[in-house]
Amino acid sequence: MMRLLQSLFTSLFVVMISFPQNVTVTASVDSQSVSIGDWIHYSVSVKYPSSTPIGFPTFKDTIGVFEIVQQDSILKTELNGEIELKKNFIIAKYDAGNFYVQPFDVQYKDSTGKIHSALSNPIPVEIRGVEVDTSLSIKDVKPQLSVPISAEEIALYAGFVIALAGIGYGIYYYIQQKKKKAGLIVEVKPTIPPHVLALIQLDELEAKRLWQSGEIKAFYSEATEIVRRYFELRYGFIALEMTTGEVIDQLEKFKLEKNNLSSISQFLSDADLVKFAKYQPIASENEQVLGQARTIIEQTKPIDTESAKQEIQAEAVAS
């Protein structure tokens, strides 16, 4: 009887948290106990007033420790001034143990412009290992079968190897002779430091004039992608696959100054709202985006003699 009640509870397990301005996040799974590799249907619902701008997070390959097998498009409905966004995922886990589906983080702005986060509760999921039938005896591994090779096959393989070696040597000889005639000197370009590369990419983005052409979402997406990729190269964590909150948590480990962390959080959060909601920034806000990105990079770049030398070399290569 207890196992039946537990099964019914887990099948109907739904977690929900409500936040200011009636932004509600609901997450559920169809089963909290599955075998390794079994598909889990994970559903998310976000309800909020139509006047509240929100940022609906996106995922590429994983949701926390779970791999995404499939994800549907967002289904949007609106009734009596309230909007509901629904999205379904199929996720799986290939390790046995007890895990949690991480909270679904939805960011939104209140009437004063302050950023808040609405989170669903983490959902516990048990991943069962494959049971082994211990009643069966262990069988020895069968020996490999030996297949005799004929003289014709040996001659064919040898001819192929000799021909391949001859072609390779011919190509090598041709390239060397061409280098001698042209006096070619191969110059190894220095690796461009992450902050220099990011600044170059921001200049290229500015030259595209995306937001001036009406492509505002694409402009904000590229700007934040450049900054997130810079964080990956600079600090060594997968910023492109993390939510804004997860990025800030990682950056805190590197003991950045609080004002820098605050600037980064505000920059990424504002961009999320533009990319995933109906929030339309004004022209003056668009003009400040690249300046904010450059300031973030300048404030977090490494400061030492070797980095300065690399920066000079990289700028020379780029020019």
Tab-separated table of C-alpha atoms in Angstrom:
chain	number	residue	atom	x	y	z
A	1	MET	CA	0.000	0.000	0.000
A	2	MET	CA	2.820	2.411	0.901
A	3	ARG	CA	4.636	1.654	-2.381
A	4	LEU	CA	1.427	2.397	-4.314
A	5	LEU	CA	0.985	5.735	-2.545
A	6	GLN	CA	4.631	6.583	-3.169
A	7	SER	CA	4.243	5.746	-6.867
A	8	LEU	CA	1.151	7.950	-7.168
A	9	PHE	CA	2.951	10.786	-5.388
A	10	THR	CA	5.986	10.620	-7.621
A	11	SER	CA	3.910	10.439	-10.815
A	12	LEU	CA	1.997	13.583	-9.908
A	13	PHE	CA	4.998	15.408	-8.418
A	14	VAL	CA	4.768	19.092	-9.203
A	15	VAL	CA	6.753	21.882	-7.603
A	16	MET	CA	5.812	25.501	-7.688
A	17	ILE	CA	7.048	28.784	-6.200
A	18	SER	CA	5.329	32.167	-6.593
A	19	PHE	CA	7.221	35.440	-6.563
A	20	PRO	CA	6.431	39.150	-6.486
A	21	GLN	CA	4.245	40.460	-9.332
A	22	ASN	CA	2.627	36.998	-9.595
A	23	VAL	CA	5.440	35.465	-11.647
A	24	THR	CA	4.970	31.720	-11.127
A	25	VAL	CA	7.300	28.930	-12.231
A	26	THR	CA	6.040	25.339	-12.269
A	27	ALA	CA	8.210	22.318	-13.110
A	28	SER	CA	7.329	18.623	-13.163
A	29	VAL	CA	8.606	15.231	-14.299
A	30	ASP	CA	6.610	12.172	-15.299
A	31	SER	CA	8.689	9.867	-13.078
A	32	GLN	CA	11.178	10.312	-10.246
A	33	SER	CA	12.586	6.786	-10.439
A	34	VAL	CA	13.923	5.442	-13.744
A	35	SER	CA	16.657	3.156	-15.047
A	36	ILE	CA	19.915	4.389	-16.554
A	37	GLY	CA	19.279	5.978	-19.959
A	38	ASP	CA	15.474	6.003	-19.630
A	39	TRP	CA	13.745	9.100	-20.965
A	40	ILE	CA	12.245	11.530	-18.465
A	41	HIS	CA	9.541	13.949	-19.627
A	42	TYR	CA	10.291	17.306	-17.979
A	43	SER	CA	7.703	20.103	-18.305
A	44	VAL	CA	7.966	23.775	-17.360
A	45	SER	CA	5.233	26.414	-17.119
A	46	VAL	CA	5.753	30.135	-16.457
A	47	LYS	CA	2.796	32.426	-15.723
A	48	TYR	CA	3.175	36.199	-15.459
A	49	PRO	CA	1.295	39.465	-16.098
A	50	SER	CA	1.560	40.675	-19.689
A	51	SER	CA	3.016	43.964	-18.411
A	52	THR	CA	6.008	42.215	-16.799
A	53	PRO	CA	9.084	41.631	-19.021
A	54	ILE	CA	10.718	38.246	-18.361
A	55	GLY	CA	13.680	36.258	-19.649
A	56	PHE	CA	12.955	32.609	-20.503
A	57	PRO	CA	16.234	30.632	-20.227
A	58	THR	CA	17.561	28.515	-23.078
A	59	PHE	CA	19.486	25.249	-22.928
A	60	LYS	CA	21.687	23.597	-25.558
A	61	ASP	CA	22.751	20.106	-24.537
A	62	THR	CA	22.183	19.782	-20.790
A	63	ILE	CA	19.959	20.891	-17.923
A	64	GLY	CA	22.249	20.629	-14.934
A	65	VAL	CA	23.511	17.032	-14.741
A	66	PHE	CA	20.856	15.732	-17.165
A	67	GLU	CA	21.385	15.479	-20.921
A	68	ILE	CA	18.732	16.918	-23.235
A	69	VAL	CA	17.436	14.323	-25.696
A	70	GLN	CA	14.753	16.560	-27.192
A	71	GLN	CA	13.148	19.921	-26.505
A	72	ASP	CA	9.979	21.408	-27.989
A	73	SER	CA	9.290	24.995	-28.966
A	74	ILE	CA	7.800	27.356	-26.394
A	75	LEU	CA	3.978	27.373	-26.417
A	76	LYS	CA	2.523	30.776	-25.529
A	77	THR	CA	-1.050	31.514	-24.458
A	78	GLU	CA	-2.608	34.738	-23.158
A	79	LEU	CA	-5.856	35.170	-21.223
A	80	ASN	CA	-7.215	38.081	-19.169
A	81	GLY	CA	-3.904	39.947	-19.136
A	82	GLU	CA	-1.886	36.903	-18.030
A	83	ILE	CA	0.632	35.123	-20.249
A	84	GLU	CA	1.601	31.469	-19.858
A	85	LEU	CA	4.713	29.979	-21.482
A	86	LYS	CA	5.015	26.181	-21.656
A	87	LYS	CA	7.953	24.089	-22.778
A	88	ASN	CA	8.534	20.327	-22.730
A	89	PHE	CA	11.886	18.543	-22.580
A	90	ILE	CA	12.987	14.925	-22.766
A	91	ILE	CA	16.042	14.408	-20.549
A	92	ALA	CA	18.144	11.402	-19.540
A	93	LYS	CA	20.965	10.443	-17.173
A	94	TYR	CA	23.564	7.759	-17.852
A	95	ASP	CA	24.933	7.349	-14.321
A	96	ALA	CA	23.231	5.564	-11.435
A	97	GLY	CA	22.488	7.469	-8.234
A	98	ASN	CA	20.228	10.124	-6.726
A	99	PHE	CA	20.209	13.450	-8.550
A	100	TYR	CA	18.220	16.693	-8.749
A	101	VAL	CA	16.787	18.436	-11.780
A	102	GLN	CA	18.076	21.946	-11.128
A	103	PRO	CA	15.645	24.816	-10.407
A	104	PHE	CA	14.281	26.492	-13.540
A	105	ASP	CA	15.475	30.112	-13.288
A	106	VAL	CA	13.280	32.824	-14.855
A	107	GLN	CA	14.420	36.430	-14.517
A	108	TYR	CA	12.086	39.421	-14.743
A	109	LYS	CA	11.930	43.156	-14.047
A	110	ASP	CA	9.584	44.755	-11.556
A	111	SER	CA	7.955	48.152	-12.041
A	112	THR	CA	11.098	49.907	-10.733
A	113	GLY	CA	13.376	48.137	-13.191
A	114	LYS	CA	14.947	45.865	-10.570
A	115	ILE	CA	15.863	42.334	-11.671
A	116	HIS	CA	14.331	39.373	-9.785
A	117	SER	CA	14.591	35.615	-10.209
A	118	ALA	CA	11.654	33.212	-10.052
A	119	LEU	CA	12.755	29.634	-9.407
A	120	SER	CA	11.073	26.260	-9.378
A	121	ASN	CA	12.114	23.830	-6.674
A	122	PRO	CA	14.758	21.208	-7.532
A	123	ILE	CA	13.168	17.845	-8.387
A	124	PRO	CA	14.778	14.698	-6.928
A	125	VAL	CA	15.204	11.824	-9.389
A	126	GLU	CA	16.531	8.327	-8.680
A	127	ILE	CA	18.522	6.707	-11.503
A	128	ARG	CA	18.615	2.942	-10.983
A	129	GLY	CA	21.492	0.766	-12.174
A	130	VAL	CA	21.028	-2.334	-14.287
A	131	GLU	CA	20.330	-5.349	-12.086
A	132	VAL	CA	22.649	-8.322	-12.608
A	133	ASP	CA	21.269	-11.861	-12.403
A	134	THR	CA	23.680	-13.442	-9.894
A	135	SER	CA	22.114	-16.885	-10.353
A	136	LEU	CA	23.797	-17.300	-13.743
A	137	SER	CA	27.337	-18.659	-13.888
A	138	ILE	CA	30.190	-16.578	-15.264
A	139	LYS	CA	31.293	-17.744	-18.689
A	140	ASP	CA	34.804	-17.471	-20.076
A	141	VAL	CA	35.529	-15.104	-22.916
A	142	LYS	CA	35.674	-16.940	-26.210
A	143	PRO	CA	39.081	-16.897	-27.906
A	144	GLN	CA	39.556	-14.830	-31.042
A	145	LEU	CA	39.150	-16.587	-34.342
A	146	SER	CA	42.278	-16.634	-36.476
A	147	VAL	CA	41.760	-16.093	-40.188
A	148	PRO	CA	44.714	-16.971	-42.432
A	149	ILE	CA	45.932	-14.266	-44.824
A	150	SER	CA	46.640	-15.319	-48.373
A	151	ALA	CA	49.734	-14.366	-50.371
A	152	GLU	CA	47.562	-12.285	-52.713
A	153	GLU	CA	46.229	-10.228	-49.791
A	154	ILE	CA	49.752	-9.639	-48.459
A	155	ALA	CA	50.904	-8.448	-51.878
A	156	LEU	CA	47.866	-6.175	-52.190
A	157	TYR	CA	48.418	-4.583	-48.754
A	158	ALA	CA	52.146	-4.141	-49.392
A	159	GLY	CA	51.494	-2.495	-52.747
A	160	PHE	CA	48.961	-0.142	-51.195
A	161	VAL	CA	51.379	0.902	-48.417
A	162	ILE	CA	54.231	1.474	-50.889
A	163	ALA	CA	51.998	3.517	-53.200
A	164	LEU	CA	50.696	5.622	-50.304
A	165	ALA	CA	54.237	6.257	-49.054
A	166	GLY	CA	55.321	7.274	-52.554
A	167	ILE	CA	52.451	9.729	-52.917
A	168	GLY	CA	53.196	11.222	-49.503
A	169	TYR	CA	56.887	11.654	-50.301
A	170	GLY	CA	56.032	13.193	-53.671
A	171	ILE	CA	53.781	15.787	-52.050
A	172	TYR	CA	56.409	16.555	-49.394
A	173	TYR	CA	59.165	16.915	-52.031
A	174	TYR	CA	56.983	19.197	-54.172
A	175	ILE	CA	56.186	21.496	-51.234
A	176	GLN	CA	59.839	21.690	-50.157
A	177	GLN	CA	60.992	22.568	-53.678
A	178	LYS	CA	58.316	25.219	-53.989
A	179	LYS	CA	59.410	26.758	-50.673
A	180	LYS	CA	63.032	26.849	-51.821
A	181	LYS	CA	62.125	28.593	-55.070
A	182	ALA	CA	59.911	31.166	-53.398
A	183	GLY	CA	62.159	31.665	-50.364
A	184	LEU	CA	59.140	31.027	-48.165
A	185	ILE	CA	59.569	31.537	-44.425
A	186	VAL	CA	56.837	30.123	-42.221
A	187	GLU	CA	55.977	32.558	-39.458
A	188	VAL	CA	54.117	31.287	-36.412
A	189	LYS	CA	51.627	33.872	-35.266
A	190	PRO	CA	51.368	34.411	-31.511
A	191	THR	CA	48.195	33.318	-29.755
A	192	ILE	CA	45.821	36.241	-29.278
A	193	PRO	CA	44.973	36.792	-25.580
A	194	PRO	CA	41.254	36.323	-24.761
A	195	HIS	CA	40.642	39.980	-23.881
A	196	VAL	CA	42.274	41.242	-27.090
A	197	LEU	CA	40.240	38.771	-29.167
A	198	ALA	CA	37.030	39.872	-27.434
A	199	LEU	CA	37.742	43.566	-28.058
A	200	ILE	CA	38.411	42.840	-31.744
A	201	GLN	CA	35.111	40.944	-31.992
A	202	LEU	CA	33.242	43.830	-30.331
A	203	ASP	CA	34.702	46.226	-32.910
A	204	GLU	CA	33.529	43.889	-35.686
A	205	LEU	CA	30.055	43.715	-34.114
A	206	GLU	CA	29.885	47.507	-33.937
A	207	ALA	CA	30.744	47.709	-37.649
A	208	LYS	CA	27.752	45.476	-38.505
A	209	ARG	CA	25.307	48.153	-37.183
A	210	LEU	CA	22.763	45.486	-36.259
A	211	TRP	CA	20.579	47.405	-33.835
A	212	GLN	CA	20.535	50.432	-36.144
A	213	SER	CA	19.089	48.081	-38.794
A	214	GLY	CA	16.367	46.828	-36.454
A	215	GLU	CA	18.117	43.536	-35.558
A	216	ILE	CA	18.121	44.306	-31.845
A	217	LYS	CA	17.864	40.728	-30.525
A	218	ALA	CA	20.708	39.584	-32.789
A	219	PHE	CA	22.812	42.521	-31.580
A	220	TYR	CA	22.307	41.669	-27.894
A	221	SER	CA	22.843	37.949	-28.550
A	222	GLU	CA	26.195	38.518	-30.274
A	223	ALA	CA	27.345	41.013	-27.630
A	224	THR	CA	26.656	38.635	-24.732
A	225	GLU	CA	28.094	35.677	-26.665
A	226	ILE	CA	31.384	37.571	-27.089
A	227	VAL	CA	31.529	38.363	-23.355
A	228	ARG	CA	30.581	34.808	-22.333
A	229	ARG	CA	33.186	33.301	-24.702
A	230	TYR	CA	35.751	35.682	-23.193
A	231	PHE	CA	34.870	34.332	-19.729
A	232	GLU	CA	35.363	30.757	-21.018
A	233	LEU	CA	38.848	31.532	-22.371
A	234	ARG	CA	39.818	33.773	-19.441
A	235	TYR	CA	38.549	31.677	-16.514
A	236	GLY	CA	38.049	28.179	-17.960
A	237	PHE	CA	34.337	27.473	-17.356
A	238	ILE	CA	31.544	26.862	-19.914
A	239	ALA	CA	29.862	30.269	-19.696
A	240	LEU	CA	28.029	29.854	-23.023
A	241	GLU	CA	25.942	26.982	-21.605
A	242	MET	CA	25.184	28.582	-18.228
A	243	THR	CA	22.425	30.876	-17.028
A	244	THR	CA	23.329	34.382	-15.943
A	245	GLY	CA	23.088	33.345	-12.292
A	246	GLU	CA	25.420	30.382	-12.829
A	247	VAL	CA	27.964	32.618	-14.603
A	248	ILE	CA	27.990	35.037	-11.663
A	249	ASP	CA	28.410	32.128	-9.210
A	250	GLN	CA	31.471	30.948	-11.159
A	251	LEU	CA	32.979	34.451	-11.358
A	252	GLU	CA	32.628	34.886	-7.587
A	253	LYS	CA	35.146	32.061	-7.186
A	254	PHE	CA	37.791	34.267	-8.814
A	255	LYS	CA	37.305	36.998	-6.188
A	256	LEU	CA	36.296	39.765	-8.580
A	257	GLU	CA	35.419	43.121	-7.058
A	258	LYS	CA	31.772	43.503	-6.098
A	259	ASN	CA	31.201	46.458	-8.408
A	260	ASN	CA	32.563	44.416	-11.339
A	261	LEU	CA	30.286	41.467	-10.497
A	262	SER	CA	27.331	43.828	-10.235
A	263	SER	CA	28.109	45.359	-13.651
A	264	ILE	CA	28.438	41.912	-15.254
A	265	SER	CA	25.178	40.688	-13.699
A	266	GLN	CA	23.281	43.789	-14.833
A	267	PHE	CA	24.747	43.557	-18.366
A	268	LEU	CA	23.837	39.882	-18.846
A	269	SER	CA	20.407	40.185	-17.186
A	270	ASP	CA	19.362	43.165	-19.317
A	271	ALA	CA	20.491	41.317	-22.447
A	272	ASP	CA	18.481	38.231	-21.412
A	273	LEU	CA	15.322	40.315	-21.146
A	274	VAL	CA	15.842	41.737	-24.625
A	275	LYS	CA	16.608	38.324	-26.160
A	276	PHE	CA	13.803	36.311	-24.574
A	277	ALA	CA	10.990	38.780	-23.812
A	278	LYS	CA	9.077	41.684	-25.307
A	279	TYR	CA	11.279	44.293	-23.662
A	280	GLN	CA	12.323	46.876	-26.261
A	281	PRO	CA	15.353	48.969	-25.227
A	282	ILE	CA	15.570	52.582	-26.325
A	283	ALA	CA	18.338	53.860	-28.603
A	284	SER	CA	20.441	55.270	-25.764
A	285	GLU	CA	20.471	51.831	-24.065
A	286	ASN	CA	21.608	50.181	-27.296
A	287	GLU	CA	24.420	52.704	-27.657
A	288	GLN	CA	25.748	51.810	-24.191
A	289	VAL	CA	25.881	48.023	-24.700
A	290	LEU	CA	29.263	47.781	-26.436
A	291	GLY	CA	30.784	50.294	-24.035
A	292	GLN	CA	29.582	48.205	-21.095
A	293	ALA	CA	31.013	45.048	-22.675
A	294	ARG	CA	34.399	46.706	-23.260
A	295	THR	CA	34.480	47.983	-19.668
A	296	ILE	CA	33.772	44.467	-18.320
A	297	ILE	CA	36.637	43.036	-20.380
A	298	GLU	CA	39.064	45.827	-19.432
A	299	GLN	CA	38.240	45.429	-15.720
A	300	THR	CA	38.772	41.645	-15.722
A	301	LYS	CA	41.689	41.168	-18.120
A	302	PRO	CA	44.996	39.853	-16.665
A	303	ILE	CA	47.495	42.551	-15.744
A	304	ASP	CA	51.105	41.417	-16.035
A	305	THR	CA	54.153	42.033	-18.209
A	306	GLU	CA	53.761	38.924	-20.351
A	307	SER	CA	50.076	39.659	-21.068
A	308	ALA	CA	50.923	43.197	-22.099
A	309	LYS	CA	53.588	41.865	-24.470
A	310	GLN	CA	51.123	39.357	-25.980
A	311	GLU	CA	48.529	42.099	-26.386
A	312	ILE	CA	50.943	44.255	-28.382
A	313	GLN	CA	51.899	41.300	-30.592
A	314	ALA	CA	48.255	40.305	-31.117
A	315	GLU	CA	47.204	43.830	-32.048
A	316	ALA	CA	50.054	43.925	-34.564
A	317	VAL	CA	48.845	40.649	-36.103
A	318	ALA	CA	45.229	41.850	-36.234
A	319	SER	CA	46.229	45.068	-37.964
